[in-house]
Amino acid sequence: MRIKYTISIVFFVALVIIEKENNIISRVSDKLTLKQTPRTPLQPSGFSHILLKHNGSFTSLGKIDSAFTLMKRRLENYSEHQEVMTRGRKHILLLATTRTGSSFVGEFFNQQGDNMFYSFEPLWHVEKMLTLDTGGTNATAAAKAYRDVLRQLFLCDFSLLESFIDPPPVDHITTALFRRESSSSLCEESVCSPFIKGVFERYHCRTRRCGPLNLTMASQSCLQKEHRAIKSVRVRQLETLRPLTEDPRLDVKFIQLVRDPRAVLASRMVAFAAKYKNWKQWAVGGDVPIEDDEVRKLKGNCDNIRMSAEIGLRRPSWLRGRYMLVRYEDIARFPMRKATEMYRFTGIPFTPQVKSWILKNTQAAKTSGVYSTQKNSSEQVEKWRFSLPFKIAQVVQKVCGPTMKLFGYKFVSSEEMLTDKSASLIEDKMFNFS
Ligand SMILES: *[C@@H]1O[C@H](CO)[C@@H](O)[C@H](O)[C@H]1NC(C)=O
Ligand SMILES: *[C@@H]1O[C@H](CO)[C@@H](O)[C@H](O)[C@H]1NC(C)=O
Ligand SMILES: *[C@@H]1O[C@H](CO)[C@@H](O)[C@H](O)[C@H]1NC(C)=O
Ligand SMILES: *[C@@H]1O[C@H](CO)[C@@H](O)[C@H](O)[C@H]1NC(C)=O
Ligand SMILES: *[C@@H]1O[C@H](CO)[C@@H](O)[C@H](O)[C@H]1NC(C)=O
């Protein structure tokens, strides 16, 4: 008997030490999860039984006991998590900003097939509803709304999103869901109610004729899918989404997509000509006023992107295994390789449908419209260097310098260097994540 106790105590002390090493316990729990062995000999209730039974002889072990209780609770927490994980359901959030190729990368998940419920920019409605007279939003209020809507959508619950749709859905039916047709999940047979003549739906399905969107049907279809993916260009700070990682019902994976800010600005000046008319004026003549609101906004965007990435790359425990950084330029140049990496990161099988979609859509010679995802992507990646004037590039380098450095985008010091296509402005850079 004595040997038995000694063994338990030694085992205990070892476990307590492990508990103190946060890293190790996480790794242990990760391994447990991977191996899918929920009831191994580590199962704690056996030991607590011994302790309770022999309270008297272990009075000096009070501290160990309380540490043990804490650990036990944590293990229970992990095994709760494990239940979700062993079912293998993944919740992917593709985080980007506009003109970074996020529609294109979103297609990697939209094309996945019957396993995936993909939502395209659902937060568009939230941002629109929360836009103030000033044209901006209250960042704190918006961040909270974004997070809560994302959480619900990952759980296939559209009710909070409905409260942001204008005009409000009636009986969960809406004709106003933004870019419905960009989500193949919302145009499937099972989400396609009978077409009603005379009812106008701006973002109607292209693949089949459907009536207005019945969100109850969408929710039911979503619940049938194994995985869920959402693309959004609206979240400003990754840290605001931390509660999603702590929700035991979710297994969230964040993919942050970034792009050279000079290329982003060049692209926005074309795609959002009205909004960027100041930049266009500066491009053709005069000096760029560095104290201008537009310039400040650009700096704010760059800083948000950089801060989110810095948190992700620092690998805090709440993000471990949940964060991946991807550069648009790498996807454009090596789409298949990057898609494979992204799928490996998410833990979802990379299907032949996705592969063939990527092949088809990265080698086409013609482009068709500003929102097109179909382009010769190798060619596309350097094009901006001939449309952005050097002085504008300089302004971007000035206000987005730290962001560019972090992601490995080279600065140019002259017009010649900007337009010298023989010298790439993209450093080879590996981002460690996991
Ligand atoms: C064992 O310890 C717990 C708390 O430490 C106490 O509540 C319980 O009464 C003790 N049992 C015995 C049999 O001493
Ligand atoms: C277990 O998880 C809950 C929430 O899921 C949390 O409030 C609690 O602090 C966790 N307990 C431990 C010991 O980590
Ligand atoms: C933004 O919203 C938060 C919470 O909703 C509120 O407390 C705060 O006062 C608002 N800030 C401004 C500047 O309106
Ligand atoms: C929407 O779909 C649900 C579930 O299929 C159904 O019960 C409901 O009647 C539909 N709503 C309308 C207005 O057709
Ligand atoms: C795409 O562009 C690259 C670089 O200009 C070129 O080498 C390649 O042949 C192009 N591919 C197609 C299919 O047009």
mmCIF file with all atom_site columns, N, CA, C and O in Angstrom, residues 87-92 109 112-118 154 156 185 221-230 251 343 346-349:
data_model
loop_
_atom_site.group_PDB
_atom_site.id
_atom_site.type_symbol
_atom_site.label_atom_id
_atom_site.label_alt_id
_atom_site.label_comp_id
_atom_site.label_asym_id
_atom_site.label_entity_id
_atom_site.label_seq_id
_atom_site.pdbx_PDB_ins_code
_atom_site.Cartn_x
_atom_site.Cartn_y
_atom_site.Cartn_z
_atom_site.occupancy
_atom_site.B_iso_or_equiv
_atom_site.pdbx_formal_charge
_atom_site.auth_seq_id
_atom_site.auth_comp_id
_atom_site.auth_asym_id
_atom_site.auth_atom_id
_atom_site.pdbx_PDB_model_num
ATOM 1   N N  . ARG A 1 87  ? -14.955 16.188 -32.639 1.00 0.00 ? 87  ARG A N  1
ATOM 2   C CA . ARG A 1 87  ? -15.910 16.199 -33.731 1.00 0.00 ? 87  ARG A CA 1
ATOM 3   C C  . ARG A 1 87  ? -15.296 16.850 -34.960 1.00 0.00 ? 87  ARG A C  1
ATOM 4   O O  . ARG A 1 87  ? -15.822 16.741 -36.058 1.00 0.00 ? 87  ARG A O  1
ATOM 5   N N  . GLY A 1 88  ? -14.190 17.565 -34.758 1.00 0.00 ? 88  GLY A N  1
ATOM 6   C CA . GLY A 1 88  ? -13.409 18.076 -35.877 1.00 0.00 ? 88  GLY A CA 1
ATOM 7   C C  . GLY A 1 88  ? -13.970 19.312 -36.551 1.00 0.00 ? 88  GLY A C  1
ATOM 8   O O  . GLY A 1 88  ? -13.521 19.706 -37.607 1.00 0.00 ? 88  GLY A O  1
ATOM 9   N N  . ARG A 1 89  ? -14.949 19.934 -35.937 1.00 0.00 ? 89  ARG A N  1
ATOM 10  C CA . ARG A 1 89  ? -15.550 21.103 -36.584 1.00 0.00 ? 89  ARG A CA 1
ATOM 11  C C  . ARG A 1 89  ? -14.639 22.308 -36.454 1.00 0.00 ? 89  ARG A C  1
ATOM 12  O O  . ARG A 1 89  ? -14.193 22.638 -35.366 1.00 0.00 ? 89  ARG A O  1
ATOM 13  N N  . LYS A 1 90  ? -14.337 22.956 -37.583 1.00 0.00 ? 90  LYS A N  1
ATOM 14  C CA . LYS A 1 90  ? -13.463 24.121 -37.572 1.00 0.00 ? 90  LYS A CA 1
ATOM 15  C C  . LYS A 1 90  ? -14.240 25.377 -37.928 1.00 0.00 ? 90  LYS A C  1
ATOM 16  O O  . LYS A 1 90  ? -15.168 25.330 -38.741 1.00 0.00 ? 90  LYS A O  1
ATOM 17  N N  . HIS A 1 91  ? -13.822 26.475 -37.312 1.00 0.00 ? 91  HIS A N  1
ATOM 18  C CA . HIS A 1 91  ? -14.443 27.771 -37.565 1.00 0.00 ? 91  HIS A CA 1
ATOM 19  C C  . HIS A 1 91  ? -13.353 28.708 -38.055 1.00 0.00 ? 91  HIS A C  1
ATOM 20  O O  . HIS A 1 91  ? -12.509 29.150 -37.267 1.00 0.00 ? 91  HIS A O  1
ATOM 21  N N  . ILE A 1 92  ? -13.373 28.979 -39.358 1.00 0.00 ? 92  ILE A N  1
ATOM 22  C CA . ILE A 1 92  ? -12.286 29.736 -39.970 1.00 0.00 ? 92  ILE A CA 1
ATOM 23  C C  . ILE A 1 92  ? -12.710 31.176 -40.186 1.00 0.00 ? 92  ILE A C  1
ATOM 24  O O  . ILE A 1 92  ? -13.765 31.444 -40.761 1.00 0.00 ? 92  ILE A O  1
ATOM 25  N N  . PHE A 1 109 ? -12.208 28.664 -49.683 1.00 0.00 ? 109 PHE A N  1
ATOM 26  C CA . PHE A 1 109 ? -13.108 27.998 -48.738 1.00 0.00 ? 109 PHE A CA 1
ATOM 27  C C  . PHE A 1 109 ? -14.524 27.875 -49.296 1.00 0.00 ? 109 PHE A C  1
ATOM 28  O O  . PHE A 1 109 ? -15.214 26.903 -49.049 1.00 0.00 ? 109 PHE A O  1
ATOM 29  N N  . GLN A 1 112 ? -14.930 24.760 -51.302 1.00 0.00 ? 112 GLN A N  1
ATOM 30  C CA . GLN A 1 112 ? -14.525 23.530 -50.631 1.00 0.00 ? 112 GLN A CA 1
ATOM 31  C C  . GLN A 1 112 ? -15.493 22.383 -50.878 1.00 0.00 ? 112 GLN A C  1
ATOM 32  O O  . GLN A 1 112 ? -15.098 21.235 -50.941 1.00 0.00 ? 112 GLN A O  1
ATOM 33  N N  . GLY A 1 113 ? -16.764 22.742 -50.998 1.00 0.00 ? 113 GLY A N  1
ATOM 34  C CA . GLY A 1 113 ? -17.740 21.686 -51.288 1.00 0.00 ? 113 GLY A CA 1
ATOM 35  C C  . GLY A 1 113 ? -18.810 21.588 -50.212 1.00 0.00 ? 113 GLY A C  1
ATOM 36  O O  . GLY A 1 113 ? -19.046 22.531 -49.470 1.00 0.00 ? 113 GLY A O  1
ATOM 37  N N  . ASP A 1 114 ? -19.390 20.415 -50.122 1.00 0.00 ? 114 ASP A N  1
ATOM 38  C CA . ASP A 1 114 ? -20.567 20.229 -49.275 1.00 0.00 ? 114 ASP A CA 1
ATOM 39  C C  . ASP A 1 114 ? -20.289 20.321 -47.783 1.00 0.00 ? 114 ASP A C  1
ATOM 40  O O  . ASP A 1 114 ? -21.208 20.342 -46.973 1.00 0.00 ? 114 ASP A O  1
ATOM 41  N N  . ASN A 1 115 ? -19.009 20.355 -47.444 1.00 0.00 ? 115 ASN A N  1
ATOM 42  C CA . ASN A 1 115 ? -18.613 20.307 -46.044 1.00 0.00 ? 115 ASN A CA 1
ATOM 43  C C  . ASN A 1 115 ? -18.598 21.640 -45.348 1.00 0.00 ? 115 ASN A C  1
ATOM 44  O O  . ASN A 1 115 ? -18.390 21.710 -44.152 1.00 0.00 ? 115 ASN A O  1
ATOM 45  N N  . MET A 1 116 ? -18.718 22.704 -46.133 1.00 0.00 ? 116 MET A N  1
ATOM 46  C CA . MET A 1 116 ? -18.372 24.029 -45.635 1.00 0.00 ? 116 MET A CA 1
ATOM 47  C C  . MET A 1 116 ? -19.531 24.994 -45.757 1.00 0.00 ? 116 MET A C  1
ATOM 48  O O  . MET A 1 116 ? -20.159 25.070 -46.808 1.00 0.00 ? 116 MET A O  1
ATOM 49  N N  . PHE A 1 117 ? -19.794 25.749 -44.704 1.00 0.00 ? 117 PHE A N  1
ATOM 50  C CA . PHE A 1 117 ? -20.733 26.858 -44.812 1.00 0.00 ? 117 PHE A CA 1
ATOM 51  C C  . PHE A 1 117 ? -19.915 28.131 -44.842 1.00 0.00 ? 117 PHE A C  1
ATOM 52  O O  . PHE A 1 117 ? -19.254 28.481 -43.866 1.00 0.00 ? 117 PHE A O  1
ATOM 53  N N  . TYR A 1 118 ? -19.956 28.807 -45.976 1.00 0.00 ? 118 TYR A N  1
ATOM 54  C CA . TYR A 1 118 ? -19.106 29.985 -46.179 1.00 0.00 ? 118 TYR A CA 1
ATOM 55  C C  . TYR A 1 118 ? -19.950 31.255 -46.191 1.00 0.00 ? 118 TYR A C  1
ATOM 56  O O  . TYR A 1 118 ? -20.954 31.340 -46.898 1.00 0.00 ? 118 TYR A O  1
ATOM 57  N N  . PHE A 1 154 ? -20.895 31.581 -36.431 1.00 0.00 ? 154 PHE A N  1
ATOM 58  C CA . PHE A 1 154 ? -20.144 30.331 -36.338 1.00 0.00 ? 154 PHE A CA 1
ATOM 59  C C  . PHE A 1 154 ? -21.013 29.221 -35.741 1.00 0.00 ? 154 PHE A C  1
ATOM 60  O O  . PHE A 1 154 ? -20.781 28.041 -35.979 1.00 0.00 ? 154 PHE A O  1
ATOM 61  N N  . CYS A 1 156 ? -24.199 29.100 -36.433 1.00 0.00 ? 156 CYS A N  1
ATOM 62  C CA . CYS A 1 156 ? -25.328 29.026 -37.375 1.00 0.00 ? 156 CYS A CA 1
ATOM 63  C C  . CYS A 1 156 ? -26.578 29.756 -36.891 1.00 0.00 ? 156 CYS A C  1
ATOM 64  O O  . CYS A 1 156 ? -27.695 29.410 -37.279 1.00 0.00 ? 156 CYS A O  1
ATOM 65  N N  . SER A 1 185 ? -22.991 28.620 -50.281 1.00 0.00 ? 185 SER A N  1
ATOM 66  C CA . SER A 1 185 ? -23.852 27.992 -49.273 1.00 0.00 ? 185 SER A CA 1
ATOM 67  C C  . SER A 1 185 ? -25.255 28.610 -49.253 1.00 0.00 ? 185 SER A C  1
ATOM 68  O O  . SER A 1 185 ? -26.212 27.953 -48.854 1.00 0.00 ? 185 SER A O  1
ATOM 69  N N  . SER A 1 221 ? -29.283 24.669 -42.958 1.00 0.00 ? 221 SER A N  1
ATOM 70  C CA . SER A 1 221 ? -28.253 24.145 -43.845 1.00 0.00 ? 221 SER A CA 1
ATOM 71  C C  . SER A 1 221 ? -26.871 24.271 -43.194 1.00 0.00 ? 221 SER A C  1
ATOM 72  O O  . SER A 1 221 ? -26.047 23.358 -43.254 1.00 0.00 ? 221 SER A O  1
ATOM 73  N N  . CYS A 1 222 ? -26.660 25.411 -42.548 1.00 0.00 ? 222 CYS A N  1
ATOM 74  C CA . CYS A 1 222 ? -25.379 25.662 -41.862 1.00 0.00 ? 222 CYS A CA 1
ATOM 75  C C  . CYS A 1 222 ? -25.112 24.588 -40.815 1.00 0.00 ? 222 CYS A C  1
ATOM 76  O O  . CYS A 1 222 ? -24.003 24.066 -40.714 1.00 0.00 ? 222 CYS A O  1
ATOM 77  N N  . LEU A 1 223 ? -26.157 24.245 -40.052 1.00 0.00 ? 223 LEU A N  1
ATOM 78  C CA . LEU A 1 223 ? -25.987 23.246 -38.990 1.00 0.00 ? 223 LEU A CA 1
ATOM 79  C C  . LEU A 1 223 ? -25.591 21.878 -39.539 1.00 0.00 ? 223 LEU A C  1
ATOM 80  O O  . LEU A 1 223 ? -24.987 21.071 -38.842 1.00 0.00 ? 223 LEU A O  1
ATOM 81  N N  . GLN A 1 224 ? -25.945 21.625 -40.800 1.00 0.00 ? 224 GLN A N  1
ATOM 82  C CA . GLN A 1 224 ? -25.605 20.337 -41.412 1.00 0.00 ? 224 GLN A CA 1
ATOM 83  C C  . GLN A 1 224 ? -24.136 20.262 -41.847 1.00 0.00 ? 224 GLN A C  1
ATOM 84  O O  . GLN A 1 224 ? -23.623 19.182 -42.110 1.00 0.00 ? 224 GLN A O  1
ATOM 85  N N  . LYS A 1 225 ? -23.514 21.429 -41.979 1.00 0.00 ? 225 LYS A N  1
ATOM 86  C CA . LYS A 1 225 ? -22.149 21.448 -42.523 1.00 0.00 ? 225 LYS A CA 1
ATOM 87  C C  . LYS A 1 225 ? -21.132 21.166 -41.423 1.00 0.00 ? 225 LYS A C  1
ATOM 88  O O  . LYS A 1 225 ? -21.313 21.583 -40.285 1.00 0.00 ? 225 LYS A O  1
ATOM 89  N N  . GLU A 1 226 ? -20.056 20.534 -41.860 1.00 0.00 ? 226 GLU A N  1
ATOM 90  C CA . GLU A 1 226 ? -19.044 20.205 -40.864 1.00 0.00 ? 226 GLU A CA 1
ATOM 91  C C  . GLU A 1 226 ? -18.252 21.450 -40.428 1.00 0.00 ? 226 GLU A C  1
ATOM 92  O O  . GLU A 1 226 ? -18.008 21.659 -39.249 1.00 0.00 ? 226 GLU A O  1
ATOM 93  N N  . HIS A 1 227 ? -17.873 22.281 -41.407 1.00 0.00 ? 227 HIS A N  1
ATOM 94  C CA . HIS A 1 227 ? -17.028 23.429 -41.080 1.00 0.00 ? 227 HIS A CA 1
ATOM 95  C C  . HIS A 1 227 ? -17.709 24.736 -41.475 1.00 0.00 ? 227 HIS A C  1
ATOM 96  O O  . HIS A 1 227 ? -18.592 24.741 -42.313 1.00 0.00 ? 227 HIS A O  1
ATOM 97  N N  . ARG A 1 228 ? -17.226 25.826 -40.851 1.00 0.00 ? 228 ARG A N  1
ATOM 98  C CA . ARG A 1 228 ? -17.777 27.141 -41.186 1.00 0.00 ? 228 ARG A CA 1
ATOM 99  C C  . ARG A 1 228 ? -16.645 28.114 -41.425 1.00 0.00 ? 228 ARG A C  1
ATOM 100 O O  . ARG A 1 228 ? -15.671 28.113 -40.663 1.00 0.00 ? 228 ARG A O  1
ATOM 101 N N  . ALA A 1 229 ? -16.777 28.908 -42.462 1.00 0.00 ? 229 ALA A N  1
ATOM 102 C CA . ALA A 1 229 ? -15.768 29.913 -42.755 1.00 0.00 ? 229 ALA A CA 1
ATOM 103 C C  . ALA A 1 229 ? -16.445 31.247 -43.019 1.00 0.00 ? 229 ALA A C  1
ATOM 104 O O  . ALA A 1 229 ? -17.514 31.301 -43.623 1.00 0.00 ? 229 ALA A O  1
ATOM 105 N N  . ILE A 1 230 ? -15.831 32.296 -42.515 1.00 0.00 ? 230 ILE A N  1
ATOM 106 C CA . ILE A 1 230 ? -16.347 33.645 -42.724 1.00 0.00 ? 230 ILE A CA 1
ATOM 107 C C  . ILE A 1 230 ? -15.186 34.514 -43.197 1.00 0.00 ? 230 ILE A C  1
ATOM 108 O O  . ILE A 1 230 ? -14.093 34.437 -42.659 1.00 0.00 ? 230 ILE A O  1
ATOM 109 N N  . ASP A 1 251 ? -13.915 26.122 -32.356 1.00 0.00 ? 251 ASP A N  1
ATOM 110 C CA . ASP A 1 251 ? -12.499 25.833 -32.592 1.00 0.00 ? 251 ASP A CA 1
ATOM 111 C C  . ASP A 1 251 ? -12.071 26.775 -33.713 1.00 0.00 ? 251 ASP A C  1
ATOM 112 O O  . ASP A 1 251 ? -12.109 26.424 -34.892 1.00 0.00 ? 251 ASP A O  1
ATOM 113 N N  . TYR A 1 343 ? -4.855  25.116 -45.838 1.00 0.00 ? 343 TYR A N  1
ATOM 114 C CA . TYR A 1 343 ? -5.703  23.979 -45.484 1.00 0.00 ? 343 TYR A CA 1
ATOM 115 C C  . TYR A 1 343 ? -5.054  23.122 -44.404 1.00 0.00 ? 343 TYR A C  1
ATOM 116 O O  . TYR A 1 343 ? -5.713  22.643 -43.491 1.00 0.00 ? 343 TYR A O  1
ATOM 117 N N  . THR A 1 346 ? -5.664  24.770 -41.158 1.00 0.00 ? 346 THR A N  1
ATOM 118 C CA . THR A 1 346 ? -7.025  24.672 -40.629 1.00 0.00 ? 346 THR A CA 1
ATOM 119 C C  . THR A 1 346 ? -7.370  23.246 -40.204 1.00 0.00 ? 346 THR A C  1
ATOM 120 O O  . THR A 1 346 ? -8.284  23.039 -39.416 1.00 0.00 ? 346 THR A O  1
ATOM 121 N N  . GLY A 1 347 ? -6.647  22.280 -40.738 1.00 0.00 ? 347 GLY A N  1
ATOM 122 C CA . GLY A 1 347 ? -6.963  20.891 -40.398 1.00 0.00 ? 347 GLY A CA 1
ATOM 123 C C  . GLY A 1 347 ? -8.139  20.337 -41.184 1.00 0.00 ? 347 GLY A C  1
ATOM 124 O O  . GLY A 1 347 ? -8.752  19.352 -40.796 1.00 0.00 ? 347 GLY A O  1
ATOM 125 N N  . ILE A 1 348 ? -8.447  20.991 -42.294 1.00 0.00 ? 348 ILE A N  1
ATOM 126 C CA . ILE A 1 348 ? -9.551  20.541 -43.151 1.00 0.00 ? 348 ILE A CA 1
ATOM 127 C C  . ILE A 1 348 ? -8.948  19.949 -44.429 1.00 0.00 ? 348 ILE A C  1
ATOM 128 O O  . ILE A 1 348 ? -7.977  20.502 -44.950 1.00 0.00 ? 348 ILE A O  1
ATOM 129 N N  . PRO A 1 349 ? -9.496  18.850 -44.928 1.00 0.00 ? 349 PRO A N  1
ATOM 130 C CA . PRO A 1 349 ? -8.945  18.270 -46.157 1.00 0.00 ? 349 PRO A CA 1
ATOM 131 C C  . PRO A 1 349 ? -9.052  19.231 -47.343 1.00 0.00 ? 349 PRO A C  1
ATOM 132 O O  . PRO A 1 349 ? -10.062 19.915 -47.508 1.00 0.00 ? 349 PRO A O  1
#
